[in-house]
PDB file of C-alpha atoms in Angstrom:
ATOM      1  CA  MET Z   1       0.017   0.011   0.092  1.00  0.00           C
ATOM      2  CA  ASP Z   2       1.456   3.403  -1.055  1.00  0.00           C
ATOM      3  CA  GLU Z   3       1.779   6.448   1.208  1.00  0.00           C
ATOM      4  CA  LEU Z   4      -1.377   8.125  -0.216  1.00  0.00           C
ATOM      5  CA  SER Z   5      -3.597   4.946   0.410  1.00  0.00           C
ATOM      6  CA  ARG Z   6      -2.233   4.957   4.093  1.00  0.00           C
ATOM      7  CA  SER Z   7      -2.863   8.577   4.584  1.00  0.00           C
ATOM      8  CA  LEU Z   8      -6.440   8.230   2.892  1.00  0.00           C
ATOM      9  CA  ALA Z   9      -7.319   5.280   5.422  1.00  0.00           C
ATOM     10  CA  ALA Z  10      -6.157   7.589   8.461  1.00  0.00           C
ATOM     11  CA  THR Z  11      -8.150  10.575   6.990  1.00  0.00           C
ATOM     12  CA  VAL Z  12     -11.388   8.532   6.785  1.00  0.00           C
ATOM     13  CA  GLN Z  13     -10.969   7.316  10.385  1.00  0.00           C
ATOM     14  CA  GLN Z  14     -10.075  10.958  11.572  1.00  0.00           C
ATOM     15  CA  ALA Z  15     -13.115  12.452   9.699  1.00  0.00           C
ATOM     16  CA  ARG Z  16     -15.382   9.864  11.193  1.00  0.00           C
ATOM     17  CA  VAL Z  17     -13.929  10.187  14.779  1.00  0.00           C
ATOM     18  CA  ALA Z  18     -14.145  14.051  14.410  1.00  0.00           C
ATOM     19  CA  GLN Z  19     -17.840  13.846  13.498  1.00  0.00           C
ATOM     20  CA  ASP Z  20     -18.435  11.254  16.485  1.00  0.00           C
ATOM     21  CA  LEU Z  21     -19.650   8.650  14.144  1.00  0.00           C
ATOM     22  CA  SER Z  22     -19.299   5.111  15.144  1.00  0.00           C
ATOM     23  CA  VAL Z  23     -18.392   2.528  12.335  1.00  0.00           C
ATOM     24  CA  ASN Z  24     -21.858   1.454  12.469  1.00  0.00           C
ATOM     25  CA  ALA Z  25     -23.380   4.930  11.930  1.00  0.00           C
ATOM     26  CA  LEU Z  26     -21.047   5.408   8.933  1.00  0.00           C
ATOM     27  CA  ALA Z  27     -21.733   2.120   7.585  1.00  0.00           C
ATOM     28  CA  GLU Z  28     -25.582   3.075   7.805  1.00  0.00           C
ATOM     29  CA  ARG Z  29     -24.996   6.594   6.299  1.00  0.00           C
ATOM     30  CA  SER Z  30     -22.687   5.339   3.439  1.00  0.00           C
ATOM     31  CA  GLY Z  31     -24.069   2.078   2.437  1.00  0.00           C
ATOM     32  CA  VAL Z  32     -20.645   0.541   2.938  1.00  0.00           C
ATOM     33  CA  SER Z  33     -20.330  -2.474   5.291  1.00  0.00           C
ATOM     34  CA  ARG Z  34     -18.791  -2.207   8.721  1.00  0.00           C
ATOM     35  CA  ALA Z  35     -16.205  -4.883   7.861  1.00  0.00           C
ATOM     36  CA  MET Z  36     -15.168  -2.893   4.712  1.00  0.00           C
ATOM     37  CA  ILE Z  37     -14.898   0.311   6.631  1.00  0.00           C
ATOM     38  CA  GLY Z  38     -12.796  -1.423   9.322  1.00  0.00           C
ATOM     39  CA  LYS Z  39     -10.458  -2.817   6.592  1.00  0.00           C
ATOM     40  CA  ILE Z  40     -10.239   0.677   4.933  1.00  0.00           C
ATOM     41  CA  GLU Z  41      -9.418   2.268   8.054  1.00  0.00           C
ATOM     42  CA  ARG Z  42      -6.942  -0.201   9.164  1.00  0.00           C
ATOM     43  CA  GLY Z  43      -5.173  -0.060   5.722  1.00  0.00           C
ATOM     44  CA  GLU Z  44      -6.075  -3.712   4.958  1.00  0.00           C
ATOM     45  CA  ALA Z  45      -8.023  -2.918   1.814  1.00  0.00           C
ATOM     46  CA  GLN Z  46      -7.455  -0.264  -0.901  1.00  0.00           C
ATOM     47  CA  PRO Z  47     -10.813   1.497  -1.421  1.00  0.00           C
ATOM     48  CA  THR Z  48     -12.169   1.876  -4.924  1.00  0.00           C
ATOM     49  CA  ALA Z  49     -13.434   5.166  -6.341  1.00  0.00           C
ATOM     50  CA  VAL Z  50     -17.124   4.166  -5.608  1.00  0.00           C
ATOM     51  CA  LEU Z  51     -16.354   3.289  -1.845  1.00  0.00           C
ATOM     52  CA  LEU Z  52     -14.547   6.495  -1.421  1.00  0.00           C
ATOM     53  CA  GLY Z  53     -17.239   8.404  -3.045  1.00  0.00           C
ATOM     54  CA  LYS Z  54     -19.867   6.786  -0.592  1.00  0.00           C
ATOM     55  CA  LEU Z  55     -17.658   7.297   2.481  1.00  0.00           C
ATOM     56  CA  SER Z  56     -16.737  11.007   1.511  1.00  0.00           C
ATOM     57  CA  GLY Z  57     -20.471  11.894   0.749  1.00  0.00           C
ATOM     58  CA  ALA Z  58     -21.590  10.239   4.151  1.00  0.00           C
ATOM     59  CA  LEU Z  59     -18.768  12.412   5.923  1.00  0.00           C
ATOM     60  CA  GLY Z  60     -20.120  15.685   4.260  1.00  0.00           C
ATOM     61  CA  MET Z  61     -17.056  16.080   1.862  1.00  0.00           C
ATOM     62  CA  THR Z  62     -16.285  15.581  -1.946  1.00  0.00           C
ATOM     63  CA  LEU Z  63     -14.001  12.720  -2.934  1.00  0.00           C
ATOM     64  CA  SER Z  64     -11.314  15.342  -3.927  1.00  0.00           C
ATOM     65  CA  GLU Z  65     -11.615  16.955  -0.413  1.00  0.00           C
ATOM     66  CA  LEU Z  66     -10.860  13.672   1.261  1.00  0.00           C
ATOM     67  CA  VAL Z  67      -7.871  13.095  -1.177  1.00  0.00           C
ATOM     68  CA  ALA Z  68      -6.794  16.555  -0.416  1.00  0.00           C
ATOM     69  CA  ARG Z  69      -6.949  16.251   3.296  1.00  0.00           C
ATOM     70  CA  ALA Z  70      -4.973  13.159   3.039  1.00  0.00           C
ATOM     71  CA  GLU Z  71      -2.199  15.196   1.529  1.00  0.00           C
ATOM     72  CA  ASN Z  72      -2.817  18.569   3.005  1.00  0.00           C
ATOM     73  CA  THR Z  73       0.071  20.801   2.801  1.00  0.00           C
ATOM     74  CA  GLY Z  74      -1.800  24.052   3.855  1.00  0.00           C
ATOM     75  CA  GLU Z  75      -0.357  25.810   0.645  1.00  0.00           C
ATOM     76  CA  LEU Z  76      -2.336  28.269  -1.379  1.00  0.00           C
ATOM     77  CA  LEU Z  77      -0.409  27.360  -4.526  1.00  0.00           C
ATOM     78  CA  ARG Z  78      -0.515  23.829  -5.482  1.00  0.00           C
ATOM     79  CA  ARG Z  79       2.240  23.213  -8.035  1.00  0.00           C
ATOM     80  CA  ALA Z  80       1.414  20.290 -10.656  1.00  0.00           C
ATOM     81  CA  HIS Z  81       3.930  17.969  -9.131  1.00  0.00           C
ATOM     82  CA  ASP Z  82       2.384  18.420  -5.656  1.00  0.00           C
ATOM     83  CA  GLN Z  83      -0.977  17.683  -6.731  1.00  0.00           C
ATOM     84  CA  PRO Z  84      -2.247  14.286  -5.317  1.00  0.00           C
ATOM     85  CA  VAL Z  85      -3.170  11.800  -7.691  1.00  0.00           C
ATOM     86  CA  TRP Z  86      -5.386   8.843  -6.800  1.00  0.00           C
ATOM     87  CA  THR Z  87      -5.877   5.751  -8.903  1.00  0.00           C
ATOM     88  CA  ASP Z  88      -8.816   3.422  -8.641  1.00  0.00           C
ATOM     89  CA  PRO Z  89      -7.141  -0.106  -8.214  1.00  0.00           C
ATOM     90  CA  VAL Z  90     -10.162  -1.775 -10.042  1.00  0.00           C
ATOM     91  CA  THR Z  91     -10.867   0.591 -13.090  1.00  0.00           C
ATOM     92  CA  GLY Z  92      -7.608   2.397 -13.409  1.00  0.00           C
ATOM     93  CA  TYR Z  93      -9.579   5.786 -12.973  1.00  0.00           C
ATOM     94  CA  ARG Z  94      -7.233   8.467 -12.070  1.00  0.00           C
ATOM     95  CA  ARG Z  95      -8.228  11.557 -10.186  1.00  0.00           C
ATOM     96  CA  ARG Z  96      -5.977  14.483  -9.604  1.00  0.00           C
ATOM     97  CA  ALA Z  97      -6.924  17.221  -6.995  1.00  0.00           C
ATOM     98  CA  VAL Z  98      -5.824  20.266  -8.813  1.00  0.00           C
ATOM     99  CA  SER Z  99      -7.071  22.930  -6.274  1.00  0.00           C
ATOM    100  CA  PRO Z 100      -5.142  23.888  -3.123  1.00  0.00           C
ATOM    101  CA  VAL Z 101      -6.800  22.802   0.192  1.00  0.00           C
ATOM    102  CA  THR Z 102      -8.714  25.878   1.256  1.00  0.00           C
ATOM    103  CA  ASP Z 103     -12.000  26.603   3.081  1.00  0.00           C
ATOM    104  CA  GLY Z 104     -13.058  28.132  -0.366  1.00  0.00           C
ATOM    105  CA  PRO Z 105     -16.173  26.576  -2.129  1.00  0.00           C
ATOM    106  CA  LEU Z 106     -14.416  26.185  -5.557  1.00  0.00           C
ATOM    107  CA  GLU Z 107     -12.711  22.795  -6.354  1.00  0.00           C
ATOM    108  CA  LEU Z 108     -11.118  21.604  -9.585  1.00  0.00           C
ATOM    109  CA  VAL Z 109     -10.434  17.990 -10.294  1.00  0.00           C
ATOM    110  CA  GLU Z 110      -8.863  16.552 -13.447  1.00  0.00           C
ATOM    111  CA  VAL Z 111      -9.817  12.967 -14.168  1.00  0.00           C
ATOM    112  CA  GLU Z 112      -8.484  10.267 -16.716  1.00  0.00           C
ATOM    113  CA  LEU Z 113     -10.856   7.357 -17.568  1.00  0.00           C
ATOM    114  CA  PRO Z 114      -9.366   4.561 -19.268  1.00  0.00           C
ATOM    115  CA  PRO Z 115     -10.919   3.246 -22.564  1.00  0.00           C
ATOM    116  CA  GLY Z 116     -14.048   0.995 -21.504  1.00  0.00           C
ATOM    117  CA  ALA Z 117     -13.917   1.810 -17.892  1.00  0.00           C
ATOM    118  CA  SER Z 118     -16.917   3.108 -16.025  1.00  0.00           C
ATOM    119  CA  VAL Z 119     -17.520   4.442 -12.393  1.00  0.00           C
ATOM    120  CA  SER Z 120     -20.790   4.862 -10.846  1.00  0.00           C
ATOM    121  CA  TYR Z 121     -21.747   7.039  -7.801  1.00  0.00           C
ATOM    122  CA  PRO Z 122     -25.029   7.179  -5.784  1.00  0.00           C
ATOM    123  CA  ALA Z 123     -26.976  10.496  -5.625  1.00  0.00           C
ATOM    124  CA  ASP Z 124     -25.939  11.089  -2.009  1.00  0.00           C
ATOM    125  CA  ALA Z 125     -22.418  11.124  -3.000  1.00  0.00           C
ATOM    126  CA  TYR Z 126     -22.914  14.715  -4.367  1.00  0.00           C
ATOM    127  CA  ILE Z 127     -22.794  17.169  -1.561  1.00  0.00           C
ATOM    128  CA  PHE Z 128     -22.201  20.332  -3.564  1.00  0.00           C
ATOM    129  CA  LYS Z 129     -24.577  22.853  -5.251  1.00  0.00           C
ATOM    130  CA  TYR Z 130     -22.963  23.116  -8.625  1.00  0.00           C
ATOM    131  CA  GLN Z 131     -20.861  20.828 -10.744  1.00  0.00           C
ATOM    132  CA  GLN Z 132     -19.751  21.119 -14.339  1.00  0.00           C
ATOM    133  CA  LEU Z 133     -17.815  18.648 -16.507  1.00  0.00           C
ATOM    134  CA  TRP Z 134     -15.344  19.898 -19.174  1.00  0.00           C
ATOM    135  CA  ILE Z 135     -14.218  17.221 -21.779  1.00  0.00           C
ATOM    136  CA  LEU Z 136     -10.685  17.964 -22.416  1.00  0.00           C
ATOM    137  CA  ASP Z 137      -9.838  14.715 -24.545  1.00  0.00           C
ATOM    138  CA  GLY Z 138     -11.675  11.827 -25.739  1.00  0.00           C
ATOM    139  CA  ARG Z 139     -15.361  10.863 -25.335  1.00  0.00           C
ATOM    140  CA  LEU Z 140     -17.508  10.450 -22.170  1.00  0.00           C
ATOM    141  CA  ARG Z 141     -20.901   8.787 -21.799  1.00  0.00           C
ATOM    142  CA  PHE Z 142     -22.445  10.260 -18.703  1.00  0.00           C
ATOM    143  CA  HIS Z 143     -25.440   8.782 -17.230  1.00  0.00           C
ATOM    144  CA  GLU Z 144     -27.347  11.332 -14.940  1.00  0.00           C
ATOM    145  CA  GLY Z 145     -30.168   9.428 -13.525  1.00  0.00           C
ATOM    146  CA  SER Z 146     -32.056   8.149 -16.677  1.00  0.00           C
ATOM    147  CA  GLN Z 147     -30.668  10.869 -18.992  1.00  0.00           C
ATOM    148  CA  VAL Z 148     -27.589   9.875 -20.946  1.00  0.00           C
ATOM    149  CA  HIS Z 149     -25.125  12.591 -22.203  1.00  0.00           C
ATOM    150  CA  GLU Z 150     -22.695  11.871 -25.154  1.00  0.00           C
ATOM    151  CA  LEU Z 151     -19.762  14.392 -24.586  1.00  0.00           C
ATOM    152  CA  HIS Z 152     -16.933  14.985 -26.685  1.00  0.00           C
ATOM    153  CA  ALA Z 153     -13.560  17.138 -26.441  1.00  0.00           C
ATOM    154  CA  GLY Z 154     -14.564  20.798 -25.824  1.00  0.00           C
ATOM    155  CA  ASP Z 155     -18.072  20.025 -24.428  1.00  0.00           C
ATOM    156  CA  CYS Z 156     -19.039  21.381 -20.972  1.00  0.00           C
ATOM    157  CA  LEU Z 157     -22.047  19.970 -19.062  1.00  0.00           C
ATOM    158  CA  GLN Z 158     -23.839  21.678 -16.007  1.00  0.00           C
ATOM    159  CA  LEU Z 159     -25.237  18.960 -13.852  1.00  0.00           C
ATOM    160  CA  GLY Z 160     -28.637  18.977 -12.442  1.00  0.00           C
ATOM    161  CA  PRO Z 161     -29.880  18.061  -8.949  1.00  0.00           C
ATOM    162  CA  PRO Z 162     -28.037  15.098  -7.372  1.00  0.00           C
ATOM    163  CA  LEU Z 163     -28.954  11.904  -9.050  1.00  0.00           C
ATOM    164  CA  PRO Z 164     -27.207   8.437  -9.339  1.00  0.00           C
ATOM    165  CA  THR Z 165     -24.513   8.795 -12.003  1.00  0.00           C
ATOM    166  CA  THR Z 166     -22.101   6.755 -14.126  1.00  0.00           C
ATOM    167  CA  PHE Z 167     -19.133   7.966 -16.065  1.00  0.00           C
ATOM    168  CA  HIS Z 168     -18.394   5.594 -18.879  1.00  0.00           C
ATOM    169  CA  ASN Z 169     -15.524   5.988 -21.435  1.00  0.00           C
ATOM    170  CA  PRO Z 170     -17.037   4.341 -24.649  1.00  0.00           C
ATOM    171  CA  GLY Z 171     -13.801   5.146 -26.797  1.00  0.00           C
ATOM    172  CA  THR Z 172     -10.725   3.580 -27.549  1.00  0.00           C
ATOM    173  CA  ALA Z 173      -8.418   6.170 -25.938  1.00  0.00           C
ATOM    174  CA  VAL Z 174      -8.290   7.774 -22.471  1.00  0.00           C
ATOM    175  CA  CYS Z 175     -10.930  10.258 -21.557  1.00  0.00           C
ATOM    176  CA  ARG Z 176      -9.603  13.425 -19.859  1.00  0.00           C
ATOM    177  CA  TYR Z 177     -11.987  15.812 -18.275  1.00  0.00           C
ATOM    178  CA  LEU Z 178     -12.111  18.630 -15.688  1.00  0.00           C
ATOM    179  CA  VAL Z 179     -14.656  18.524 -12.917  1.00  0.00           C
ATOM    180  CA  ALA Z 180     -15.429  22.139 -11.511  1.00  0.00           C
ATOM    181  CA  LEU Z 181     -17.571  22.083  -8.399  1.00  0.00           C
ATOM    182  CA  VAL Z 182     -18.911  24.449  -5.750  1.00  0.00           C
ATOM    183  CA  LYS Z 183     -19.270  22.578  -2.328  1.00  0.00           C
ATOM    184  CA  GLY Z 184     -22.466  23.181  -0.639  1.00  0.00           C
ATOM    185  CA  ARG Z 185     -22.779  25.014   2.732  1.00  0.00           C
ATOM    186  CA  GLY Z 186     -24.671  23.456   5.487  1.00  0.00           C
TER     187      GLY Z 186
END
């Protein structure tokens, strides 16, 4: 297990404890089993993007915020080589936390989705008010509830209210996209 994965495990546990949540309460909120939460917190299992999405949403933060907290430097400038990158061990989905860790509401995330890969999130993983996807390279088939958006390089989509989503790369090349989001306030 790499250093970021160990730090993510500690960050999930710290966030849970800071909110005075038991493992059972977090399991109930997130839909992730108690056993899996325990394995993640102990560093015995490397969580997937879907599991981290469920846990971060249940903890009241975005997935990027969770990754950023795991690598928090406190700097207002985050140089490219200092931006934490997390890779889903199952799909190869890579998520780069571009924005510096601040208390501000704006967050930028760069994602690379391998050809044929899909990542799905439940509606309750979305704890922010506004989210846009800007396709930088490749193609993205984005399922937003029952609606399907076929997106190509240069397209930008404003998401609607929180719904279950699936990000799917139907192409033969990596799909790279920027996620811009404004975090919700209580």
